[in-house]
Coordinates of C-alpha atoms (C1' of nucleotides) in Angstrom, one line a residue:
Chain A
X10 CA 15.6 -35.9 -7.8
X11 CA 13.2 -38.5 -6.8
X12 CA 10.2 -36.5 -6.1
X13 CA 7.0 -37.4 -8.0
X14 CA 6.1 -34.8 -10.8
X15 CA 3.5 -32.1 -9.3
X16 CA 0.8 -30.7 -11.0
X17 CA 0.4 -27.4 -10.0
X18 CA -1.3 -24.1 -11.1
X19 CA -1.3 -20.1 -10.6
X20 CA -5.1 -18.9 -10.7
X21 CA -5.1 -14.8 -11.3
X22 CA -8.2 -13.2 -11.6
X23 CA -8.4 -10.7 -13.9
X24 CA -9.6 -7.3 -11.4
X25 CA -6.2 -5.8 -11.7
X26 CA -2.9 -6.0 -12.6
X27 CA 0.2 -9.0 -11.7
X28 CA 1.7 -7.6 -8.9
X29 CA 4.7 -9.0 -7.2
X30 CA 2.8 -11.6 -4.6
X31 CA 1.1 -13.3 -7.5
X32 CA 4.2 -13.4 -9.6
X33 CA 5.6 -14.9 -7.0
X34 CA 3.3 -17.6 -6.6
X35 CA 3.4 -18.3 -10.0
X36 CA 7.2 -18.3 -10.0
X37 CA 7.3 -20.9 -6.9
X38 CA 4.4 -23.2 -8.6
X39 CA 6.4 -23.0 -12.0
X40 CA 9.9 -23.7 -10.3
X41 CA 7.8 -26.7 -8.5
X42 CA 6.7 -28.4 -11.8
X43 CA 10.0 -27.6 -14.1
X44 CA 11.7 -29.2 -11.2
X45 CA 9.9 -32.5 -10.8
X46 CA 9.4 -32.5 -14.5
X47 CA 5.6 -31.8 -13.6
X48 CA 3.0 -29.8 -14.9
X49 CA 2.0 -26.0 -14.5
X50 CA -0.8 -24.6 -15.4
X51 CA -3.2 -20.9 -15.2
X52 CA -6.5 -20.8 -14.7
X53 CA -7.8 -17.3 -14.9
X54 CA -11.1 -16.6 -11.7
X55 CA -13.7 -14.5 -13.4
X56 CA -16.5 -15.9 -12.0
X57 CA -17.5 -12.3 -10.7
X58 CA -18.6 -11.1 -13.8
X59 CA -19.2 -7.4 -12.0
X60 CA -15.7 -7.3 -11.0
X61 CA -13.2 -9.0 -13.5
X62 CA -12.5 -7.3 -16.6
X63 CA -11.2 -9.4 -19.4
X64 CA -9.2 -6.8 -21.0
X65 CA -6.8 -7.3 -17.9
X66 CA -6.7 -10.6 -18.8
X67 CA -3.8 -10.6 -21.8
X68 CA -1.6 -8.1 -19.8
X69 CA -1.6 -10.7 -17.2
X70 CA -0.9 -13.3 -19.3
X71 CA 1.8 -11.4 -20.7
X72 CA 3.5 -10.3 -17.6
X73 CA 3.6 -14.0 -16.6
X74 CA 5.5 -14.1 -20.0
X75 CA 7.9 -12.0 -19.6
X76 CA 9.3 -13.6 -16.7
X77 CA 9.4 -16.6 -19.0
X78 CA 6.6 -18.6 -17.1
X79 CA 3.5 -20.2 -19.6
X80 CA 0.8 -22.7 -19.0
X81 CA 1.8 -26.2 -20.1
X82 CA -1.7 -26.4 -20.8
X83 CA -4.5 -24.4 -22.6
X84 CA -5.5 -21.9 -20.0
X85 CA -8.9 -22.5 -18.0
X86 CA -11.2 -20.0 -17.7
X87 CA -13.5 -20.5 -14.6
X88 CA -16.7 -17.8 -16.9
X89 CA -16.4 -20.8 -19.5
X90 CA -17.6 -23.5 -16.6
X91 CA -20.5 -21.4 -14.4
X92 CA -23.2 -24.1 -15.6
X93 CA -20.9 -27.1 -14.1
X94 CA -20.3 -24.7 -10.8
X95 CA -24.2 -24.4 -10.2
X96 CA -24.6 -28.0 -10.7
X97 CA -22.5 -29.2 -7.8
X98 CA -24.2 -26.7 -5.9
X99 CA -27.2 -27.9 -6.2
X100 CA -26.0 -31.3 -5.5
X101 CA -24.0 -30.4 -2.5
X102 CA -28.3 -28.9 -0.9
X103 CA -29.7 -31.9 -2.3
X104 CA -27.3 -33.9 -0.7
X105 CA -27.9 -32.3 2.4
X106 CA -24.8 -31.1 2.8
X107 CA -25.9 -27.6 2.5
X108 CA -28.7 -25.8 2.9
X109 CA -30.7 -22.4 1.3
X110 CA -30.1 -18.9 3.7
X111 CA -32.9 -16.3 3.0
X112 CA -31.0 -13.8 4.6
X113 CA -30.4 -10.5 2.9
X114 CA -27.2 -9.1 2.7
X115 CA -28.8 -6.0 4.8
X116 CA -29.4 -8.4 7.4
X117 CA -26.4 -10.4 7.2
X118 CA -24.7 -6.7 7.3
X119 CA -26.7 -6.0 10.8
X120 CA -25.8 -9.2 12.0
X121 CA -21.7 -8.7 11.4
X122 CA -22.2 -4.7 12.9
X123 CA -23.8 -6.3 16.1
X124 CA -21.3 -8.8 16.6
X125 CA -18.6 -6.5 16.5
X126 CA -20.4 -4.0 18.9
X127 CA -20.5 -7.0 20.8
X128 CA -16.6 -7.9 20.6
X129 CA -17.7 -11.6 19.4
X130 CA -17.0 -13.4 16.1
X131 CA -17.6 -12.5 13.3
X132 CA -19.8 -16.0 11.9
X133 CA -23.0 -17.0 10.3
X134 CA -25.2 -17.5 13.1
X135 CA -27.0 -20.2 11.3
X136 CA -30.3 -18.5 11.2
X137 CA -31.6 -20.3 8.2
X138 CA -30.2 -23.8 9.2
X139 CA -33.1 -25.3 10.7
X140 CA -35.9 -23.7 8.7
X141 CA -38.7 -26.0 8.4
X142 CA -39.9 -27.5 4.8
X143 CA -43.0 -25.8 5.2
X144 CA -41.0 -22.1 5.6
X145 CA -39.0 -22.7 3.0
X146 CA -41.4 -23.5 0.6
X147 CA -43.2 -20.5 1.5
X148 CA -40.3 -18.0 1.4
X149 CA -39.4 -19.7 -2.2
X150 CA -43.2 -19.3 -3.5
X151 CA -43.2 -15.5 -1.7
X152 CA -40.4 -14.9 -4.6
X153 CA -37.4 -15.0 -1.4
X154 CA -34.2 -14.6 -3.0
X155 CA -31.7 -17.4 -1.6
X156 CA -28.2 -18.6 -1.5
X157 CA -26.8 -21.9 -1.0
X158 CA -24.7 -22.3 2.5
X159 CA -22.3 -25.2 2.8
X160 CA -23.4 -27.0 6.3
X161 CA -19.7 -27.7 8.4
X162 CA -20.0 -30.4 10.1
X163 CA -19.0 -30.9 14.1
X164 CA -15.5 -31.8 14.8
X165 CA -12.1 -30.6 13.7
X166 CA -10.2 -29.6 10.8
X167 CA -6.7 -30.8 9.9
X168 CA -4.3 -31.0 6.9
X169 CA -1.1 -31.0 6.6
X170 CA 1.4 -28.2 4.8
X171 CA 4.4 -28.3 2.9
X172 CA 5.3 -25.0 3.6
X173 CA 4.0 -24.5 7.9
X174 CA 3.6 -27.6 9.9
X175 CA 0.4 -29.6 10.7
X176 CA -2.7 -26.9 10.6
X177 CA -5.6 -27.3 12.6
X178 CA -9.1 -25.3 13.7
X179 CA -12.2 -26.0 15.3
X180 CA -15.0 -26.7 13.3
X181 CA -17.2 -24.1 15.0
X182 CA -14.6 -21.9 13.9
X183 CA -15.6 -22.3 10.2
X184 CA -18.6 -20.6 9.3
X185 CA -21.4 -22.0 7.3
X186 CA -20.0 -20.0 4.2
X187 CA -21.9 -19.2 0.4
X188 CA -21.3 -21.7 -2.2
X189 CA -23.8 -20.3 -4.6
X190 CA -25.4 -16.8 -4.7
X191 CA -28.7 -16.2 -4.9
X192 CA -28.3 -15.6 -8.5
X193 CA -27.3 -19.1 -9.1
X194 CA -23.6 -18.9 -9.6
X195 CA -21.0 -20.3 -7.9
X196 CA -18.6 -18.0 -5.4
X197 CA -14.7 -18.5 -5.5
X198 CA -14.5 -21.1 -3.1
X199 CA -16.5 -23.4 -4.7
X200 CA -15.1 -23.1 -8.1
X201 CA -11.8 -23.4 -7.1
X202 CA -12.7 -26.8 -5.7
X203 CA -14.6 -28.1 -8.7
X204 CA -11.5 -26.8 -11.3
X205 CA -8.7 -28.1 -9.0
X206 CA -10.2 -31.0 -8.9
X207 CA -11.0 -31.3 -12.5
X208 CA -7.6 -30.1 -13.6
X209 CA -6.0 -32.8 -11.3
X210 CA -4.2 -30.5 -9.5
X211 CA -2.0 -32.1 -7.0
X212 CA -0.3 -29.7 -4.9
X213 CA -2.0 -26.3 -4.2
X214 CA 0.5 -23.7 -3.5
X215 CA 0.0 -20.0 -2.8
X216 CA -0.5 -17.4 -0.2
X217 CA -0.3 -17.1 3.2
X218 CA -3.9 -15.4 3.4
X219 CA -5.5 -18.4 2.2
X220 CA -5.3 -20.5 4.9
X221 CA -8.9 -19.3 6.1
X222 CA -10.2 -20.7 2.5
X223 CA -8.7 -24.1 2.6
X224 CA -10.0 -25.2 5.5
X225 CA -13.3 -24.0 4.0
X226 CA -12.4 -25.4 0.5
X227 CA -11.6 -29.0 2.7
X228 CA -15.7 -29.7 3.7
X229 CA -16.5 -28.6 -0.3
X230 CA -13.8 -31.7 -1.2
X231 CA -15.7 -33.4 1.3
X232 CA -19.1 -32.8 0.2
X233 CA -18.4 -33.6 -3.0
X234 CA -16.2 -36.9 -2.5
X235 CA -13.2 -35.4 -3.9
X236 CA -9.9 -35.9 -3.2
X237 CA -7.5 -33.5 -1.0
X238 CA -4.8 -32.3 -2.9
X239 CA -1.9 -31.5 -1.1
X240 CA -1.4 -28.0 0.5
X241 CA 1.6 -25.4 0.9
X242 CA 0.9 -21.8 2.3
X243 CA 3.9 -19.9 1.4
X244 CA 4.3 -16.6 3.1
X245 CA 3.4 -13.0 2.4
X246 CA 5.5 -10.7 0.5
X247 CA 4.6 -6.9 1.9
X248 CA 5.4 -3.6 1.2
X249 CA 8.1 -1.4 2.8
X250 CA 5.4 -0.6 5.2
X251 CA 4.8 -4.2 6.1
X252 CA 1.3 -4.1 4.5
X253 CA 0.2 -6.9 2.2
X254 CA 1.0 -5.9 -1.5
X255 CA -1.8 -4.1 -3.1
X256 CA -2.7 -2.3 -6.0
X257 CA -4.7 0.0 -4.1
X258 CA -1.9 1.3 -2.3
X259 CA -0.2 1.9 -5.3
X260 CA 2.4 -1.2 -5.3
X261 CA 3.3 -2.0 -9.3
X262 CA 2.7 -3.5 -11.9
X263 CA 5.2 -6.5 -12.3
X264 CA 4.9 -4.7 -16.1
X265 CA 6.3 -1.8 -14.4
X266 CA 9.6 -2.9 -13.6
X267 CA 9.9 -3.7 -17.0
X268 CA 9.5 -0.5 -18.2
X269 CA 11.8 0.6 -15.4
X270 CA 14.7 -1.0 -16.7
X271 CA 14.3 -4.2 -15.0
X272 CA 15.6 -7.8 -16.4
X273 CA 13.1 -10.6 -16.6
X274 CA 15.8 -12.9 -15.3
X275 CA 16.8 -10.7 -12.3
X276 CA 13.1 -10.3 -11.2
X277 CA 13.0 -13.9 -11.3
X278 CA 15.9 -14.2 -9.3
X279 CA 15.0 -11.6 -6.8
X280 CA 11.4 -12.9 -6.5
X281 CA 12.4 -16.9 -6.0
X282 CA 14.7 -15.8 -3.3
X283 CA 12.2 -14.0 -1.1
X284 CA 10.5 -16.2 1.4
X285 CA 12.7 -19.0 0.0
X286 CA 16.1 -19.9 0.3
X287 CA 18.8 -22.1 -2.0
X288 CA 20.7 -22.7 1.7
X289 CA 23.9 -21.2 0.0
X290 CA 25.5 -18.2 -0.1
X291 CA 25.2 -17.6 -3.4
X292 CA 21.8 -16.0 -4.2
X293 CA 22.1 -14.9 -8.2
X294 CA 20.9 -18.1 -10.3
X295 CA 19.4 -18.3 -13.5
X296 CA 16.4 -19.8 -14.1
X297 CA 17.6 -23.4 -15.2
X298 CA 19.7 -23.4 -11.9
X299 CA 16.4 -22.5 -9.7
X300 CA 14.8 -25.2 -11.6
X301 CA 17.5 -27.9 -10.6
X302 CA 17.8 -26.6 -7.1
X303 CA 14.3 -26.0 -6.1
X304 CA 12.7 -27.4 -3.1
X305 CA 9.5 -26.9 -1.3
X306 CA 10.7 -27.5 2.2
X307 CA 13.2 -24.4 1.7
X308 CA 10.5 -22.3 2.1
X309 CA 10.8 -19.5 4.8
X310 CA 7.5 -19.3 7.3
X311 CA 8.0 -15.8 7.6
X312 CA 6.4 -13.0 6.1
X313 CA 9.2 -11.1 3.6
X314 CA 9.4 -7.3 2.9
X315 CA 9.8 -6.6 -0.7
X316 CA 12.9 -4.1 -0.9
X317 CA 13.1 -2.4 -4.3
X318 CA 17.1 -1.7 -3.5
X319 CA 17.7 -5.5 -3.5
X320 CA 15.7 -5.6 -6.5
X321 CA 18.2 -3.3 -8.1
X322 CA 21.4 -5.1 -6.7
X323 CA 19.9 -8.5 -8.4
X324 CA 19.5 -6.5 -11.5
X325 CA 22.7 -5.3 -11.7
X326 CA 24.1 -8.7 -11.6
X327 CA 22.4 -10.1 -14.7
X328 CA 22.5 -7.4 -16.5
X329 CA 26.7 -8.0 -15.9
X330 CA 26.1 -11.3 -17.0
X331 CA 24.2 -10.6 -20.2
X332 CA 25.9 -10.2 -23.4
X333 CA 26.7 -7.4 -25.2
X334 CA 24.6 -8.4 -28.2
X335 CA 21.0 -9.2 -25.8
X336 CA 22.2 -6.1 -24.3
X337 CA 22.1 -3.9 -27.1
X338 CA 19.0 -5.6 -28.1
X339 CA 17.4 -4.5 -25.2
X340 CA 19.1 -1.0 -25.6
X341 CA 18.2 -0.2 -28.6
X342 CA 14.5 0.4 -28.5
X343 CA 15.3 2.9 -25.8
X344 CA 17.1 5.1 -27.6
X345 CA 15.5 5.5 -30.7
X346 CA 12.4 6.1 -28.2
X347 CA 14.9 8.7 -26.6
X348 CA 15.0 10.5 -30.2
X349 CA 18.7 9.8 -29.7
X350 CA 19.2 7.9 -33.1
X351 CA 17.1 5.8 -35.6
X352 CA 16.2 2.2 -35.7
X353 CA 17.8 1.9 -39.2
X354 CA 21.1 4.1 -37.6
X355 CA 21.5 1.5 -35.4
X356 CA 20.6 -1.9 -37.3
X357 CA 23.7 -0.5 -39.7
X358 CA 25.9 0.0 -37.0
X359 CA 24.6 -3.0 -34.2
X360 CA 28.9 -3.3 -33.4
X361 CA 29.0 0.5 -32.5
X362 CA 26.3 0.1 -30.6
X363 CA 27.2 -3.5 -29.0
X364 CA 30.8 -1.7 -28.0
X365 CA 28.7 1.4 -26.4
X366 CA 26.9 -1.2 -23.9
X367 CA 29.8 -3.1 -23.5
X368 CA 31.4 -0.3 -21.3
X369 CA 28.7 1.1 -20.4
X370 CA 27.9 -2.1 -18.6
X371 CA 29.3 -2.2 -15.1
X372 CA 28.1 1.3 -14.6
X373 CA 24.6 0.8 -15.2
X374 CA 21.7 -0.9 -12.5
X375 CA 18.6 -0.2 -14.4
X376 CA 18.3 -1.3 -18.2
X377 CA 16.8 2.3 -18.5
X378 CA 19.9 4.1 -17.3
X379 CA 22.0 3.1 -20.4
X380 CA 20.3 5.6 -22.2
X381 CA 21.1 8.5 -20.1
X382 CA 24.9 7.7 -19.9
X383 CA 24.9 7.3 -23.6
X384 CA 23.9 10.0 -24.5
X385 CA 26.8 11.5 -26.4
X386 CA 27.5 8.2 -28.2
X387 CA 24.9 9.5 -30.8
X388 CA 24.4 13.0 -30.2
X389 CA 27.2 15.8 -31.3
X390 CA 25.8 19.1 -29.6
X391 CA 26.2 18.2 -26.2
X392 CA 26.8 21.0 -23.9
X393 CA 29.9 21.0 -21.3
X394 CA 29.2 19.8 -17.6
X395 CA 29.9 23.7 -16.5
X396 CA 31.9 22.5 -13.5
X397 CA 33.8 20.2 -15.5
X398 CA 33.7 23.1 -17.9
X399 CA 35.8 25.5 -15.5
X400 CA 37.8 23.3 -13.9
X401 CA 39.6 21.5 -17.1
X402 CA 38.5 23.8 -20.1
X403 CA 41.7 26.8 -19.6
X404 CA 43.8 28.7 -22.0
X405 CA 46.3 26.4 -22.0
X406 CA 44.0 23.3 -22.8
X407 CA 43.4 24.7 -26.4
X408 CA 46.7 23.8 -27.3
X409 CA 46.6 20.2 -25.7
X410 CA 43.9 19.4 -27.4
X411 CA 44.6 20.5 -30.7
X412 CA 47.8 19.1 -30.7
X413 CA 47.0 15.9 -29.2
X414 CA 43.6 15.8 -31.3
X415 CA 46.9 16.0 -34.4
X416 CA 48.7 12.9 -33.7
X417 CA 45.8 10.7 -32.8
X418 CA 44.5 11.9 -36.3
X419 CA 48.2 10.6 -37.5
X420 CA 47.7 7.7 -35.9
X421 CA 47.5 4.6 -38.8
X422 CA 46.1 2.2 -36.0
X423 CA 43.9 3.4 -34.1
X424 CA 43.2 1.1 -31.4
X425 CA 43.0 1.1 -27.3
X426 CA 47.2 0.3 -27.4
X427 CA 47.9 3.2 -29.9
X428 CA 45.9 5.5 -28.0
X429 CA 47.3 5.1 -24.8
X430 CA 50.9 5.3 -26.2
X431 CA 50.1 8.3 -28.4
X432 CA 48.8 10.1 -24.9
X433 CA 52.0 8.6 -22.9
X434 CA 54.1 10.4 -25.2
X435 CA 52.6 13.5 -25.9
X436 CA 52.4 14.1 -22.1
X437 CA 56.2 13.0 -21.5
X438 CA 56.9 15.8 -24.2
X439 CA 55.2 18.5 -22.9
X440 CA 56.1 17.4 -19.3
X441 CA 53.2 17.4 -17.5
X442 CA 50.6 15.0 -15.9
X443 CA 48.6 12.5 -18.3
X444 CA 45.5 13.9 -16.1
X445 CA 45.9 17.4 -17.5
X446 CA 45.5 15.8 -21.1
X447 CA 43.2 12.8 -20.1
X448 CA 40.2 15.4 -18.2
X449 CA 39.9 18.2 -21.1
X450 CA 40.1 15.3 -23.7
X451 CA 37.2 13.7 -21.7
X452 CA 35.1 16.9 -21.1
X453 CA 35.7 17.3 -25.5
X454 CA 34.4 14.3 -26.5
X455 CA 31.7 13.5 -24.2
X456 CA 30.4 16.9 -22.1
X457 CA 30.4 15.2 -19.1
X458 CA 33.7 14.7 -16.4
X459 CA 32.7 11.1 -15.8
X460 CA 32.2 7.6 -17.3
X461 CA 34.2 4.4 -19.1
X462 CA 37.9 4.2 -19.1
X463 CA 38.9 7.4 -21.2
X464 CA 41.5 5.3 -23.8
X465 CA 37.8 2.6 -24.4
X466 CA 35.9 5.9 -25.2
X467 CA 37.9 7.1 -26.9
X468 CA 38.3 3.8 -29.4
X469 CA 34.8 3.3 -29.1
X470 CA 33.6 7.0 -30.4
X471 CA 36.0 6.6 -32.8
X472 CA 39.2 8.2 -34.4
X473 CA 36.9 11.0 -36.9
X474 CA 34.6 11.8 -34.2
X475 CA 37.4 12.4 -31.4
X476 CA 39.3 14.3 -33.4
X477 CA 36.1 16.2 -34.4
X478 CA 35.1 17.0 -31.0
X479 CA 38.8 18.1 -30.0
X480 CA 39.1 20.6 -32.2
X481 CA 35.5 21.8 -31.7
X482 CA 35.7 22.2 -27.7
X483 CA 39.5 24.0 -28.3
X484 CA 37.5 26.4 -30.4
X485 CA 35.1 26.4 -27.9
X486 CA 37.6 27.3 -25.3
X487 CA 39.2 30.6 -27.1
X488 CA 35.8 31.9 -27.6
X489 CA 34.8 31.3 -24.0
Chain B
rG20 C1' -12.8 -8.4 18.6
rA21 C1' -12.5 -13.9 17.2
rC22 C1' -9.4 -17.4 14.8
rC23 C1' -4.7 -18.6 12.5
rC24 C1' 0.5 -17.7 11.1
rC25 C1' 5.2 -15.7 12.3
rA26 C1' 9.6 -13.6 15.2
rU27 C1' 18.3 -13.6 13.7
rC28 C1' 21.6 -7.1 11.5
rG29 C1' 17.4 -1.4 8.6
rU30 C1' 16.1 -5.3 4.5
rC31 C1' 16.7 -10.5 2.2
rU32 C1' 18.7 -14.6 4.7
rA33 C1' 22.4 -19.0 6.8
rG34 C1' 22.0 -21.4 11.4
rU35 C1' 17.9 -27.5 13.1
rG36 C1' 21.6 -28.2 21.2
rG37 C1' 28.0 -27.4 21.7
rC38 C1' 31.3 -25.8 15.0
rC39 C1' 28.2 -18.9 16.9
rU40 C1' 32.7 -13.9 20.8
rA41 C1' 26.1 -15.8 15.1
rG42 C1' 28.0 -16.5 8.5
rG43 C1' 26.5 -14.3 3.6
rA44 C1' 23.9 -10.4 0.5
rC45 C1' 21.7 -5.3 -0.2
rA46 C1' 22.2 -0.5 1.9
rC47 C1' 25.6 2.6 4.7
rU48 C1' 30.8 3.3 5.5
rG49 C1' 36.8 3.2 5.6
rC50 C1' 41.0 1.8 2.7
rC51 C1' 43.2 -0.1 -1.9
rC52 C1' 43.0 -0.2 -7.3
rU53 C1' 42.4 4.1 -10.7
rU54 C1' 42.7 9.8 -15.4
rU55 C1' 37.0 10.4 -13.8
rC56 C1' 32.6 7.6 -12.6
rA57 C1' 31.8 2.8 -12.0
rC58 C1' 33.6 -2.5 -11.4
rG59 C1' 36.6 -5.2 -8.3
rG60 C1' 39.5 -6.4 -3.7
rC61 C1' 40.2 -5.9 1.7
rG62 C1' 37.9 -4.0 6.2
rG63 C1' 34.0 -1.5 9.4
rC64 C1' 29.0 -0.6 11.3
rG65 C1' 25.0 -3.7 12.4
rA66 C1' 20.7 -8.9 14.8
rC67 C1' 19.4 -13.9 17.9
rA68 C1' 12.1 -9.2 20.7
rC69 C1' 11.5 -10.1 26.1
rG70 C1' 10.7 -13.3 30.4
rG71 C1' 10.5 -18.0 32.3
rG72 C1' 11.7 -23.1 32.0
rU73 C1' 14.2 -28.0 29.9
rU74 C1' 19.6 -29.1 29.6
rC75 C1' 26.2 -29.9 31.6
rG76 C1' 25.2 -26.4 27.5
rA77 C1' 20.5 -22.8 24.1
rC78 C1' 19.7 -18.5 18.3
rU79 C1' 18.4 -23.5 18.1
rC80 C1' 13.3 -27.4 22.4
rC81 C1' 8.8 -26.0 25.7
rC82 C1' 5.5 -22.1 27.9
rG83 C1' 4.1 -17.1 28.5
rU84 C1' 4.5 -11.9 27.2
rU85 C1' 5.2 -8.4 23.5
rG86 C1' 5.4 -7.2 18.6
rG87 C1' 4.2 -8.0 13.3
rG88 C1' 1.2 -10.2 9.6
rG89 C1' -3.2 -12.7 7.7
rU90 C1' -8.5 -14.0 7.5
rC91 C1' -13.3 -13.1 9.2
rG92 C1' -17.8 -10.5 1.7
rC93 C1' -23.8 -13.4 -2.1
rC94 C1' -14.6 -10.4 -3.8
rA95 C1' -11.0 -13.5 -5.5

RNA sequence: GACCCCAUCGUCUAGUGGCCUAGGACACUGCCCUUUCACGGCGGCGACACGGGUUCGACUCCCGUUGGGGUCGCCA
């Protein structure tokens, strides 16, 4: 690839949890740098002390983690860099380029209800603009709270996007907006600016619903003789409902899948693909694949609905693709959590449990659902599926059972060949149908009428524990 | 309401003027495989929002309409 390395970043802020729109941005930004052998970084926005809570800080972090993406660099935080935020402020009104607004948020509320009474647009009206030195000083020696405003200039505002084509508004369209608050500190906009800047960020790249802010952030860059980086808007992932993700209405956690039963890898998968196509057919890559086929101008410029099914489908895939052994890894918290058996069980018998997953594998969508279906892998008092129960527990299964439980227990080896001979033969014997031996024998070892091939569960349980189980549901039958 | 973005199957998408009676994936569904449930294989259902242009020819270009989304905080 020929492109020039990018230095790009993800900039949570810590006033909730990583849902799926910001993992997503993070994912494309990450994908962007790996693939131009560039740089990613994080940059946490706290600069609303009142409203960002460090403590969500780390699970963010961590979430971002588990879908294998990390900073490059050390990780700015904007609450470490308020004093350098009020600076350029303040050099941005002594410049001229802005100017103090005395307008209280009550009025500045009044303002916004009457211009929606009035149908018009919702905008600064410049009130404090062209106070005179002499009002200004008073206000400020009267105690007058004040913030800073930017001043936009006349004219128009362009730039050019990666993702959308050329973009372009009216000046008058951009309001004179807050840089500073009449506290002193610096509001988003401004501190985004000053850190992009200072990080050397080259391409910004996130969501659709910032458009509005870069053509603000554009007159800050101006103001303050900074360079433009370069911009890409990447659509909007939204709920089922075509809303914009939020946690308010309840969308998850990215966290949340994990604990769901969802892959790292296939939320990465799933997640790259949404609003940005590979151009193939094929749409299950791992991450080092993404990385190598990655391109900004494949983005889509249309808003995507996240579809938890598709999610699933993606899932299923990679978890095919996994090994038995990272399976089992994954498996085996579960089911110790599950009461089912004991770390210490399972560290002494990790090839049991590695067989289990194996054919439990292509069965399974959800990480979580191996522990359901393996179930009677580790427990011994299961109770019989009572349909199951009716239909293939009769009278005349007691002897089947016990007689076929016999010659597997004669059997010297017992593997999946064996088995499937000793079965052939007993059935040819007794002349009937290998299903009238193969559904009891089922039902007896594992309570339940469904799941892996019957001659693999039967290997994999093992030859004591079959023959157990045999013998215990034909005693189970004559007592019925 | 103002401003901006967008518009192919229910959903994710391919498609950059003729290869399209529009391809793939998920979901749904039929058949096959099979001891069950899955996996897998082969089919089916199902879309170019609408109306005008431009053109020999439009899913592809232009305009309008409609629809959807976003932004409009001393939040980020």
């Amino acid at each position: 690839m020929t492109e020039n390395p990018v230095r790009v970043r993800i900039a949570p802020s810590p006033s909730g949890y990583l849902h799926v729109g910001t993992a997503r941005m993070a994912i494309a930004n990450f994908l962007y740098a790996r693939h131009t052998s560039g740089q990613f970084l994080i940059r946490i926005e706290n600069t609303d002390a009142a409203r960002s809570d460090d403590s969500l800080i780390e699970p963010i972090i961590s979430a971002l983690k588990w879908l294998g993406i990390e900073s490059d660099e050390e990780i700015i935080f904007q609450s470490d860099r308020i004093e350098l935020y009020k600076k350029h402020a303040q050099q941005i009104l002594n410049d001229g380029k802005g100017y103090r607004c005395f307008c209280s948020p009550e009025l500045l509320a009044a303002d916004r209800a009457e211009a929606v009474a009035n149908k018009g647009p919702l905008r600064y009206n410049r009130r404090c603009l062209n106070l005179s030195q002499e009002e200004i000083d008073k206000k400020i020696a009267d105690g007058e709270k004040f913030a800073i405003r930017i001043q936009i200039p006349e004219g128009q505002t362009t730039f050019n996007d990666i993702v959308s084509s050329d973009l372009k508004r009216d000046n008058v369209e951009i309001e004179d907006f807050i840089i500073a608050r009449s506290d002193g500190t610096a509001t988003y906009n401004l501190a985004v600016v000053i850190d992009d800047n200072d990080m050397k960020i080259s391409h910004v790249v996130r969501g659709n619903d910032h458009v509005t802010n870069t053509f603000k952030q554009i007159h800050i860059y101006n103001a303050l003789g900074f360079t433009l980086p370069t911009f890409g808007h990447v659509p909007l992932i939204l709920r089922p409902d075509k809303k914009k993700v939020s946690k308010r209405l309840g969308d998850k956690d990215v966290a949340q899948y994990k604990e769901e039963g969802i892959l790292p890898e296939a939320m990465f998968n799933f997640l790259c693909l949404l609003r940005w196509s590979p151009k193939t057919d094929r749409e299950i890559y791992n991450v080092e694949e993404l990385i190598e086929i990655f391109n900004p101008n494949h983005f889509n410029n249309s808003n995507a609905i996240f579809n938890e099914e598709k999610l699933e489908a993606f899932n299923k895939e990679h978890i095919v693709l996994k090994s038995d052994h990272e399976l089992a890894t994954l498996v085996a918290p579960l089911l110790v959590d599950a009461g089912f058996t004991t770390k210490y069980w399972l560290e002494t018998r990790w090839e049991y449990l590695r067989s289990v997953v194996s054919i439990l594998k292509t069965r399974v969508r959800r990480i979580s659902e191996f522990v359901a279906l393996s179930k009677y892998f580790f427990e011994f008092d299961y109770t019989y599926d009572p349909q199951a129960d009716e239909k293939n527990f009769t009278p005349e299964a007691v002897d089947l059972l016990n007689q076929f439980a016999e010659r597997l227990e004669k059997l010297d080896t017992y593997s999946k060949e064996t088995i499937e001979k000793a079965l052939s033969e007993y059935a040819l014997e007794k002349e009937i149908k290998k299903g009238k031996l193969i559904h009891p024998t089922r039902l007896a070892v594992s309570g339940i009428p469904n799941g892996p091939g019957l001659y693999d569960l039967l290997l994999v349980l093992g030859q004591e524990a079959v023959v157990e189980r045999m013998k215990k549901a034909a005693l189970y039958i004559q007592q019925k």
